Amino acid sequence: MTMTTYKNILTAKEPVPGLNGVNIGVVTLNRPTVLNALNHELMEELVAALSEHDKDDTVRVIVLTGSERAFAAGADIKEMSDETTVSIMLKDRFATWDRIRAIKKPIIAAISGYALGGGCELTMMCDMIIASESAQFGQPEINIGVIPGAGGTQRLTRAVGKYKAMELILTGRPFSAHEALEMGLINKVVPTELFLDEAKKLAFELSQKSPIALQLAKEAVLKSYDGTLSEGLQFERKNFYMLFSSEDQKEGMKAFIEKRKATFNGK
Ligand code: HXC
């Protein structure tokens, strides 16, 4: 089966050593000029590529990665800076993210460089996280007058607890791979040159297991999150959309584009 070609991502299959006809799927974010900022087109392509691997019987596990410099520096600020509450709700662009939640096979994130905002949230949607020692995580949305909108307030809180999550989301400060490991947010930190190999090694190991058991195990672990998670996600999205009525959102995003410091007036 030939793989579809995309504009903003690369996708490939790699054979699992010692297992005939069994592969891992590798999806690489590839919008380097903007540090893999997640625009709508990229997200649509990402969902298509992940779904393709999910449906492919020869693929057992998926690795999601970016470049050494950036996994993703967040949702594309330029694409959303002029949205209003109504326009952003009508487009409901973040609904694409729900389709990533529906991927049945385990997804291992291989992270290096920036994993900020939506990039950090996309990382947290994966099932295990291997990071290079140069990875930098963060939920900096507060600095541009908004809040995380793709699960950050829910998933970060569940992973690291209320107080750390509050600190990270309310200050927006970036944090290192070592701090992420210490907080229990990620699985392993490795030297930068090894981050992708290490993630693939883990994917190869999981590929030895029963694919049905893998899928059901993933489903069951995710179930422990559920109940209030869906409500939380809806709640978060509404609040995110609501912020597009504020002058602070306009100012925060405009200041980023104009490369100056934002001045917020609380309106
Ligand atoms: C659009 C972005 C971008 C983003 C970087 N770029 N991040 N474009 N959206 N999120 C662009 C820059 O404008 C610039 O383009 C190019 O990428 C290189 O970035 P620089 O800023 O010049 O690089 P550097 O000085 O190394 O700084 C790297 C950085 C900084 C610290 C990561 O770019 C940054 O702070 N980015 C924004 C991070 C952020 O706030 N993310 C959260 C977004 S909101 P030009 O054309 O100037 O060369 C969000 C909400 C999620 O994610 C909601 C759910 C999806």
PDB file of N, CA and C in Angstrom, residues 80-128:
ATOM      1  N   MET A  80      -5.333  32.333  13.663  1.00  0.00           N
ATOM      2  CA  MET A  80      -6.506  32.559  14.530  1.00  0.00           C
ATOM      3  C   MET A  80      -6.601  33.957  15.116  1.00  0.00           C
ATOM      4  N   SER A  81      -5.606  34.825  14.844  1.00  0.00           N
ATOM      5  CA  SER A  81      -5.583  36.098  15.565  1.00  0.00           C
ATOM      6  C   SER A  81      -6.822  36.965  15.293  1.00  0.00           C
ATOM      7  N   ASP A  82      -7.422  36.871  14.106  1.00  0.00           N
ATOM      8  CA  ASP A  82      -8.581  37.717  13.787  1.00  0.00           C
ATOM      9  C   ASP A  82      -9.922  37.046  14.045  1.00  0.00           C
ATOM     10  N   GLU A  83      -9.907  35.853  14.595  1.00  0.00           N
ATOM     11  CA  GLU A  83     -11.183  35.167  14.845  1.00  0.00           C
ATOM     12  C   GLU A  83     -11.991  35.930  15.893  1.00  0.00           C
ATOM     13  N   THR A  84     -13.320  35.772  15.824  1.00  0.00           N
ATOM     14  CA  THR A  84     -14.186  36.271  16.889  1.00  0.00           C
ATOM     15  C   THR A  84     -14.777  35.042  17.574  1.00  0.00           C
ATOM     16  N   THR A  85     -15.459  35.253  18.668  1.00  0.00           N
ATOM     17  CA  THR A  85     -16.087  34.122  19.352  1.00  0.00           C
ATOM     18  C   THR A  85     -17.007  33.367  18.399  1.00  0.00           C
ATOM     19  N   VAL A  86     -17.792  34.120  17.639  1.00  0.00           N
ATOM     20  CA  VAL A  86     -18.751  33.476  16.742  1.00  0.00           C
ATOM     21  C   VAL A  86     -18.022  32.736  15.623  1.00  0.00           C
ATOM     22  N   SER A  87     -17.034  33.385  14.992  1.00  0.00           N
ATOM     23  CA  SER A  87     -16.378  32.724  13.860  1.00  0.00           C
ATOM     24  C   SER A  87     -15.632  31.475  14.312  1.00  0.00           C
ATOM     25  N   ILE A  88     -14.985  31.547  15.457  1.00  0.00           N
ATOM     26  CA  ILE A  88     -14.190  30.392  15.892  1.00  0.00           C
ATOM     27  C   ILE A  88     -15.106  29.248  16.339  1.00  0.00           C
ATOM     28  N   MET A  89     -16.280  29.596  16.899  1.00  0.00           N
ATOM     29  CA  MET A  89     -17.221  28.538  17.280  1.00  0.00           C
ATOM     30  C   MET A  89     -17.848  27.894  16.047  1.00  0.00           C
ATOM     31  N   LEU A  90     -18.197  28.723  15.044  1.00  0.00           N
ATOM     32  CA  LEU A  90     -18.829  28.171  13.844  1.00  0.00           C
ATOM     33  C   LEU A  90     -17.880  27.237  13.099  1.00  0.00           C
ATOM     34  N   LYS A  91     -16.618  27.638  13.003  1.00  0.00           N
ATOM     35  CA  LYS A  91     -15.648  26.766  12.313  1.00  0.00           C
ATOM     36  C   LYS A  91     -15.354  25.531  13.153  1.00  0.00           C
ATOM     37  N   ASP A  92     -15.420  25.685  14.451  1.00  0.00           N
ATOM     38  CA  ASP A  92     -15.125  24.612  15.405  1.00  0.00           C
ATOM     39  C   ASP A  92     -13.906  23.788  14.965  1.00  0.00           C
ATOM     40  N   ARG A  93     -12.859  24.524  14.672  1.00  0.00           N
ATOM     41  CA  ARG A  93     -11.666  23.887  14.107  1.00  0.00           C
ATOM     42  C   ARG A  93     -11.009  22.890  15.054  1.00  0.00           C
ATOM     43  N   PHE A  94     -11.157  23.120  16.339  1.00  0.00           N
ATOM     44  CA  PHE A  94     -10.475  22.218  17.268  1.00  0.00           C
ATOM     45  C   PHE A  94     -11.171  20.864  17.345  1.00  0.00           C
ATOM     46  N   ALA A  95     -12.324  20.766  16.663  1.00  0.00           N
ATOM     47  CA  ALA A  95     -12.999  19.475  16.635  1.00  0.00           C
ATOM     48  C   ALA A  95     -12.115  18.419  15.965  1.00  0.00           C
ATOM     49  N   THR A  96     -11.188  18.844  15.111  1.00  0.00           N
ATOM     50  CA  THR A  96     -10.237  17.893  14.491  1.00  0.00           C
ATOM     51  C   THR A  96      -9.531  17.086  15.576  1.00  0.00           C
ATOM     52  N   TRP A  97      -9.265  17.764  16.679  1.00  0.00           N
ATOM     53  CA  TRP A  97      -8.499  17.112  17.747  1.00  0.00           C
ATOM     54  C   TRP A  97      -9.258  15.929  18.327  1.00  0.00           C
ATOM     55  N   ASP A  98     -10.589  15.978  18.292  1.00  0.00           N
ATOM     56  CA  ASP A  98     -11.367  14.846  18.819  1.00  0.00           C
ATOM     57  C   ASP A  98     -11.077  13.581  18.024  1.00  0.00           C
ATOM     58  N   ARG A  99     -10.757  13.776  16.748  1.00  0.00           N
ATOM     59  CA  ARG A  99     -10.517  12.596  15.909  1.00  0.00           C
ATOM     60  C   ARG A  99      -9.187  11.930  16.275  1.00  0.00           C
ATOM     61  N   ILE A 100      -8.275  12.694  16.850  1.00  0.00           N
ATOM     62  CA  ILE A 100      -7.021  12.063  17.308  1.00  0.00           C
ATOM     63  C   ILE A 100      -7.302  11.207  18.546  1.00  0.00           C
ATOM     64  N   ARG A 101      -8.242  11.665  19.350  1.00  0.00           N
ATOM     65  CA  ARG A 101      -8.636  10.880  20.535  1.00  0.00           C
ATOM     66  C   ARG A 101      -9.182   9.513  20.146  1.00  0.00           C
ATOM     67  N   ALA A 102      -9.716   9.419  18.916  1.00  0.00           N
ATOM     68  CA  ALA A 102     -10.350   8.166  18.506  1.00  0.00           C
ATOM     69  C   ALA A 102      -9.358   7.153  17.915  1.00  0.00           C
ATOM     70  N   ILE A 103      -8.080   7.531  17.772  1.00  0.00           N
ATOM     71  CA  ILE A 103      -7.086   6.584  17.236  1.00  0.00           C
ATOM     72  C   ILE A 103      -6.915   5.428  18.228  1.00  0.00           C
ATOM     73  N   LYS A 104      -7.024   4.192  17.713  1.00  0.00           N
ATOM     74  CA  LYS A 104      -7.046   3.035  18.622  1.00  0.00           C
ATOM     75  C   LYS A 104      -5.660   2.523  18.972  1.00  0.00           C
ATOM     76  N   LYS A 105      -4.717   2.665  18.044  1.00  0.00           N
ATOM     77  CA  LYS A 105      -3.379   2.109  18.302  1.00  0.00           C
ATOM     78  C   LYS A 105      -2.579   3.045  19.214  1.00  0.00           C
ATOM     79  N   PRO A 106      -1.627   2.477  19.967  1.00  0.00           N
ATOM     80  CA  PRO A 106      -0.805   3.342  20.825  1.00  0.00           C
ATOM     81  C   PRO A 106      -0.012   4.344  19.988  1.00  0.00           C
ATOM     82  N   ILE A 107       0.047   5.572  20.470  1.00  0.00           N
ATOM     83  CA  ILE A 107       0.846   6.608  19.815  1.00  0.00           C
ATOM     84  C   ILE A 107       1.957   7.018  20.781  1.00  0.00           C
ATOM     85  N   ILE A 108       3.197   6.908  20.312  1.00  0.00           N
ATOM     86  CA  ILE A 108       4.339   7.325  21.131  1.00  0.00           C
ATOM     87  C   ILE A 108       4.843   8.654  20.590  1.00  0.00           C
ATOM     88  N   ALA A 109       4.939   9.660  21.460  1.00  0.00           N
ATOM     89  CA  ALA A 109       5.448  10.960  21.039  1.00  0.00           C
ATOM     90  C   ALA A 109       6.964  10.970  21.197  1.00  0.00           C
ATOM     91  N   ALA A 110       7.664  11.426  20.158  1.00  0.00           N
ATOM     92  CA  ALA A 110       9.119  11.607  20.217  1.00  0.00           C
ATOM     93  C   ALA A 110       9.362  13.105  20.094  1.00  0.00           C
ATOM     94  N   ILE A 111       9.693  13.746  21.223  1.00  0.00           N
ATOM     95  CA  ILE A 111       9.678  15.208  21.285  1.00  0.00           C
ATOM     96  C   ILE A 111      11.080  15.783  21.438  1.00  0.00           C
ATOM     97  N   SER A 112      11.395  16.775  20.587  1.00  0.00           N
ATOM     98  CA  SER A 112      12.615  17.546  20.761  1.00  0.00           C
ATOM     99  C   SER A 112      12.268  19.016  20.516  1.00  0.00           C
ATOM    100  N   GLY A 113      13.013  19.915  21.113  1.00  0.00           N
ATOM    101  CA  GLY A 113      12.764  21.348  20.902  1.00  0.00           C
ATOM    102  C   GLY A 113      11.434  21.775  21.500  1.00  0.00           C
ATOM    103  N   TYR A 114      10.808  22.767  20.837  1.00  0.00           N
ATOM    104  CA  TYR A 114       9.592  23.365  21.395  1.00  0.00           C
ATOM    105  C   TYR A 114       8.377  22.440  21.325  1.00  0.00           C
ATOM    106  N   ALA A 115       7.706  22.296  22.453  1.00  0.00           N
ATOM    107  CA  ALA A 115       6.390  21.635  22.488  1.00  0.00           C
ATOM    108  C   ALA A 115       5.521  22.571  23.322  1.00  0.00           C
ATOM    109  N   LEU A 116       5.061  23.632  22.678  1.00  0.00           N
ATOM    110  CA  LEU A 116       4.392  24.721  23.396  1.00  0.00           C
ATOM    111  C   LEU A 116       2.920  24.829  23.002  1.00  0.00           C
ATOM    112  N   GLY A 117       2.104  25.267  23.943  1.00  0.00           N
ATOM    113  CA  GLY A 117       0.692  25.496  23.640  1.00  0.00           C
ATOM    114  C   GLY A 117       0.066  24.237  23.048  1.00  0.00           C
ATOM    115  N   GLY A 118      -0.523  24.392  21.864  1.00  0.00           N
ATOM    116  CA  GLY A 118      -1.106  23.239  21.180  1.00  0.00           C
ATOM    117  C   GLY A 118      -0.090  22.125  20.950  1.00  0.00           C
ATOM    118  N   GLY A 119       1.188  22.464  20.866  1.00  0.00           N
ATOM    119  CA  GLY A 119       2.235  21.440  20.695  1.00  0.00           C
ATOM    120  C   GLY A 119       2.379  20.594  21.946  1.00  0.00           C
ATOM    121  N   CYS A 120       2.239  21.224  23.103  1.00  0.00           N
ATOM    122  CA  CYS A 120       2.283  20.494  24.372  1.00  0.00           C
ATOM    123  C   CYS A 120       0.999  19.660  24.518  1.00  0.00           C
ATOM    124  N   GLU A 121      -0.110  20.241  24.076  1.00  0.00           N
ATOM    125  CA  GLU A 121      -1.391  19.526  24.176  1.00  0.00           C
ATOM    126  C   GLU A 121      -1.426  18.310  23.251  1.00  0.00           C
ATOM    127  N   LEU A 122      -0.840  18.468  22.063  1.00  0.00           N
ATOM    128  CA  LEU A 122      -0.774  17.335  21.135  1.00  0.00           C
ATOM    129  C   LEU A 122       0.115  16.242  21.737  1.00  0.00           C
ATOM    130  N   THR A 123       1.212  16.649  22.366  1.00  0.00           N
ATOM    131  CA  THR A 123       2.091  15.683  23.035  1.00  0.00           C
ATOM    132  C   THR A 123       1.301  14.900  24.077  1.00  0.00           C
ATOM    133  N   MET A 124       0.500  15.632  24.852  1.00  0.00           N
ATOM    134  CA  MET A 124      -0.244  14.971  25.938  1.00  0.00           C
ATOM    135  C   MET A 124      -1.375  14.087  25.421  1.00  0.00           C
ATOM    136  N   MET A 125      -1.747  14.227  24.150  1.00  0.00           N
ATOM    137  CA  MET A 125      -2.757  13.325  23.576  1.00  0.00           C
ATOM    138  C   MET A 125      -2.144  11.985  23.212  1.00  0.00           C
ATOM    139  N   CYS A 126      -0.801  11.935  23.160  1.00  0.00           N
ATOM    140  CA  CYS A 126      -0.140  10.675  22.848  1.00  0.00           C
ATOM    141  C   CYS A 126      -0.137   9.796  24.099  1.00  0.00           C
ATOM    142  N   ASP A 127       0.231   8.518  23.911  1.00  0.00           N
ATOM    143  CA  ASP A 127       0.089   7.572  25.018  1.00  0.00           C
ATOM    144  C   ASP A 127       1.356   7.403  25.836  1.00  0.00           C
ATOM    145  N   MET A 128       2.501   7.628  25.224  1.00  0.00           N
ATOM    146  CA  MET A 128       3.771   7.651  25.958  1.00  0.00           C
ATOM    147  C   MET A 128       4.618   8.736  25.323  1.00  0.00           C
TER     148      MET A 128
END
